Coordinates of C-alpha atoms and ligand atoms in Angstrom, one line a residue:
M163 CA 81.7 157.8 109.8
S164 CA 82.3 156.0 113.3
A165 CA 80.6 157.1 116.3
R166 CA 83.0 158.6 118.8
L167 CA 82.9 156.9 122.2
V168 CA 84.6 158.0 125.4
V169 CA 84.7 155.1 128.0
L170 CA 84.9 155.8 131.8
V171 CA 86.4 153.1 134.0
S172 CA 87.7 152.6 137.6
G173 CA 88.7 149.0 137.6
A174 CA 90.2 146.3 135.5
G175 CA 88.7 147.5 132.3
S176 CA 87.4 144.1 130.8
N177 CA 84.3 145.8 129.4
L178 CA 86.6 148.5 128.0
Q179 CA 88.7 145.9 126.4
A180 CA 85.6 144.3 124.8
L181 CA 84.8 147.5 123.3
L182 CA 88.2 148.3 122.0
D183 CA 88.4 144.8 120.4
A184 CA 85.0 145.3 118.7
C185 CA 86.2 148.8 117.5
T186 CA 88.8 147.1 115.4
D187 CA 86.2 146.1 112.9
P188 CA 85.2 149.1 110.8
A189 CA 81.7 147.4 110.4
Y190 CA 81.1 147.9 114.1
G191 CA 80.6 151.6 113.6
A192 CA 82.5 153.0 116.7
A193 CA 85.8 154.2 117.8
V194 CA 87.0 154.7 121.4
V195 CA 88.4 158.2 121.2
A196 CA 89.4 158.5 124.9
V197 CA 89.2 156.6 128.1
G198 CA 88.8 158.3 131.6
A199 CA 89.3 157.0 135.1
D200 CA 88.5 158.3 138.6
R201 CA 91.7 156.9 139.9
V202 CA 95.4 156.6 139.2
G203 CA 96.5 153.2 138.0
A204 CA 93.2 151.7 136.9
G205 CA 93.9 148.5 134.8
G206 CA 91.5 150.2 132.1
V207 CA 93.9 153.2 131.6
E208 CA 96.8 150.8 130.9
R209 CA 94.5 149.0 128.4
A210 CA 93.7 152.2 126.5
R211 CA 97.2 153.3 126.3
S212 CA 98.2 149.7 124.8
A213 CA 95.6 150.3 122.3
G214 CA 96.9 153.6 121.4
V215 CA 93.9 155.6 123.0
P216 CA 94.6 158.6 125.0
A217 CA 93.5 158.2 128.6
F218 CA 93.2 160.6 131.6
E219 CA 93.0 160.0 135.3
L220 CA 90.8 162.3 137.4
P221 CA 90.8 161.4 141.1
L222 CA 88.0 162.9 143.2
E223 CA 90.6 163.6 145.8
A224 CA 92.5 165.8 143.6
A225 CA 89.6 168.3 143.2
S226 CA 88.5 170.7 145.7
S227 CA 84.9 169.7 145.8
R228 CA 82.6 167.1 144.1
A229 CA 81.2 169.8 141.8
D230 CA 84.8 170.8 140.8
W231 CA 85.5 167.2 140.0
D232 CA 82.3 166.9 138.0
A233 CA 83.0 170.1 136.0
A234 CA 86.6 168.9 135.3
L235 CA 85.2 165.5 134.2
T236 CA 82.8 167.1 132.0
E237 CA 85.5 169.3 130.2
R238 CA 88.0 166.4 129.9
V239 CA 85.3 164.2 128.2
A240 CA 83.9 167.1 126.0
A241 CA 87.4 167.7 124.7
H242 CA 87.1 164.5 122.9
A243 CA 83.7 165.4 121.4
P244 CA 81.9 162.1 122.0
D245 CA 78.8 160.9 120.3
L246 CA 78.3 158.4 123.2
V247 CA 79.8 158.2 126.8
V248 CA 80.0 154.6 128.2
S249 CA 80.5 154.1 131.8
A250 CA 82.0 150.6 131.9
G251 CA 82.6 149.9 135.6
F252 CA 83.0 153.6 136.6
L253 CA 82.4 153.7 140.3
K254 CA 81.3 157.2 140.5
L255 CA 78.1 159.0 140.1
A256 CA 78.2 161.7 137.6
G257 CA 77.0 165.1 138.9
E258 CA 74.6 167.7 137.5
T259 CA 77.2 169.5 135.2
F260 CA 78.1 166.1 133.5
L261 CA 74.5 165.2 133.0
A262 CA 73.5 168.6 131.6
R263 CA 76.2 168.0 128.9
F264 CA 75.8 164.3 128.1
G265 CA 72.4 163.3 129.4
G266 CA 70.7 161.1 126.8
R267 CA 74.0 160.0 125.3
F268 CA 75.6 158.6 128.6
V269 CA 75.0 154.8 129.2
N270 CA 76.2 152.6 132.1
T271 CA 76.5 148.9 132.6
H272 CA 75.4 147.3 135.9
P273 CA 75.9 143.8 137.2
A274 CA 72.3 142.9 138.0
L275 CA 68.7 142.9 136.5
L276 CA 67.6 146.4 137.5
P277 CA 65.6 147.6 139.2
S278 CA 66.8 144.7 141.5
F279 CA 70.1 145.2 143.4
P280 CA 71.1 148.7 142.4
G281 CA 74.4 150.2 144.0
M282 CA 78.0 149.2 144.4
H283 CA 77.6 145.5 145.6
A284 CA 74.9 144.0 143.2
P285 CA 76.5 140.5 142.9
R286 CA 76.9 140.3 146.8
D287 CA 73.3 141.6 147.3
A288 CA 71.9 139.2 144.6
L289 CA 73.5 136.3 146.5
A290 CA 72.5 137.4 149.9
Y291 CA 68.8 137.6 148.6
G292 CA 68.9 134.0 147.3
V293 CA 67.9 134.8 143.7
K294 CA 68.4 131.9 141.2
V295 CA 68.7 134.2 138.3
T296 CA 70.6 137.6 138.1
G297 CA 72.3 139.4 135.1
A298 CA 73.3 142.7 133.7
T299 CA 71.7 145.8 132.7
L300 CA 72.6 148.6 130.2
F301 CA 70.8 151.7 130.8
V302 CA 70.7 155.5 130.1
V303 CA 72.2 157.3 133.0
D304 CA 69.9 159.7 134.8
A305 CA 70.3 161.6 138.2
G306 CA 69.5 158.6 140.2
V307 CA 71.4 155.6 141.3
D308 CA 71.0 153.0 138.6
T309 CA 67.5 154.2 137.8
G310 CA 67.7 155.3 134.3
P311 CA 65.8 153.9 131.3
I312 CA 66.9 150.3 130.3
V313 CA 68.5 149.7 127.0
A314 CA 69.1 146.0 127.3
Q315 CA 69.4 143.2 129.8
V316 CA 70.8 139.6 130.0
A317 CA 69.9 136.8 132.5
V318 CA 72.7 134.9 134.3
P319 CA 71.8 131.8 136.4
V320 CA 73.3 131.8 140.0
A321 CA 75.0 128.5 140.9
D322 CA 74.4 126.9 144.3
D323 CA 78.2 127.1 145.2
D324 CA 78.6 130.7 143.8
D325 CA 80.5 133.3 146.0
K326 CA 80.4 137.0 144.9
A327 CA 83.5 136.6 142.9
T328 CA 82.4 133.6 140.7
L329 CA 78.9 135.0 140.4
H330 CA 80.4 138.4 139.2
E331 CA 82.7 136.7 136.8
R332 CA 79.9 134.7 135.2
I333 CA 77.9 137.9 134.9
K334 CA 80.8 139.9 133.3
V335 CA 81.0 137.4 130.5
A336 CA 77.4 137.9 129.7
E337 CA 77.8 141.7 130.4
R338 CA 80.7 142.3 128.0
E339 CA 78.7 140.5 125.1
M340 CA 75.5 142.7 125.8
L341 CA 77.6 145.8 126.1
V342 CA 79.4 145.2 122.8
E343 CA 76.1 144.3 121.0
Y344 CA 74.1 147.2 122.2
V345 CA 76.8 150.0 122.1
G346 CA 77.4 148.9 118.5
R347 CA 73.6 149.1 117.7
I348 CA 73.5 152.6 119.2
A349 CA 76.6 153.7 117.4
R350 CA 75.0 152.7 114.1
S351 CA 71.4 153.6 114.5
G352 CA 71.0 155.8 117.7
F353 CA 68.1 155.3 120.1
T354 CA 64.8 156.9 120.9
L355 CA 63.4 157.6 124.4
D356 CA 59.7 157.6 125.1
G357 CA 59.3 158.0 128.9
R358 CA 61.2 155.1 130.1
K359 CA 61.1 153.0 126.9
V360 CA 64.3 152.9 124.8
T361 CA 64.0 151.9 121.2
I362 CA 67.0 151.3 118.8
P363 CA 65.5 151.8 115.3
Ligands
LIG634 C1 81.2 145.3 135.9 O1 80.6 144.2 136.2 C2 80.4 146.6 136.0 O2 79.1 146.5 135.7 C3 80.7 146.8 137.4 O3 82.1 146.5 137.6 C4 82.5 145.6 136.7 C5 83.7 146.2 135.9 O4 84.5 145.3 135.3 N1 80.3 148.0 137.9 P1 85.7 145.7 134.4 O5 86.5 146.8 135.2 O6 85.0 146.2 133.1 O7 86.5 144.5 134.2

């Protein structure tokens, strides 16, 4: 039976699209059962609907407090009984309620080699620092900002003439491939956690 994925997005949803495409192969072992966004009109929601996947939009501004938003997000996601929740360009931090429910089965992809350059502006920060190699990281979400145990990483070279957009685009190509490979492996085999060490059997 396929693992049930709920994917959270904020933007264009190219990572989501890569997962949707991978899930068309039954051997992949996963199905995207719902997509959630923290804003109205995210490209990812359109991609979900085009693929016939139910999608919901839950803007923070529509909730009376951050805690209420977190509780509502938890309920909306839980309604789809996910085995794994994938944050794929979801630009909000999940709160306590969400983590209590989905901690240990909630992964996020980040466009840098953590622990370098956490936060919202990783490609810009990597360029400003002058690194020659950056990349992407898939990690198990914990209560910190991009601090959770690392599942997988991929390195990407920085070009001399990169700006943050060209660098981010190059990262995203590698990031999508990593995300598809490792979400599939987790879907088929699960993973174990020993301290910070993640192992996929
Ligand atoms: C990805 O690079 C993700 O790591 C970052 O934002 C980008 C989302 O891209 N947080 P998309 O919406 O999947 O195209």
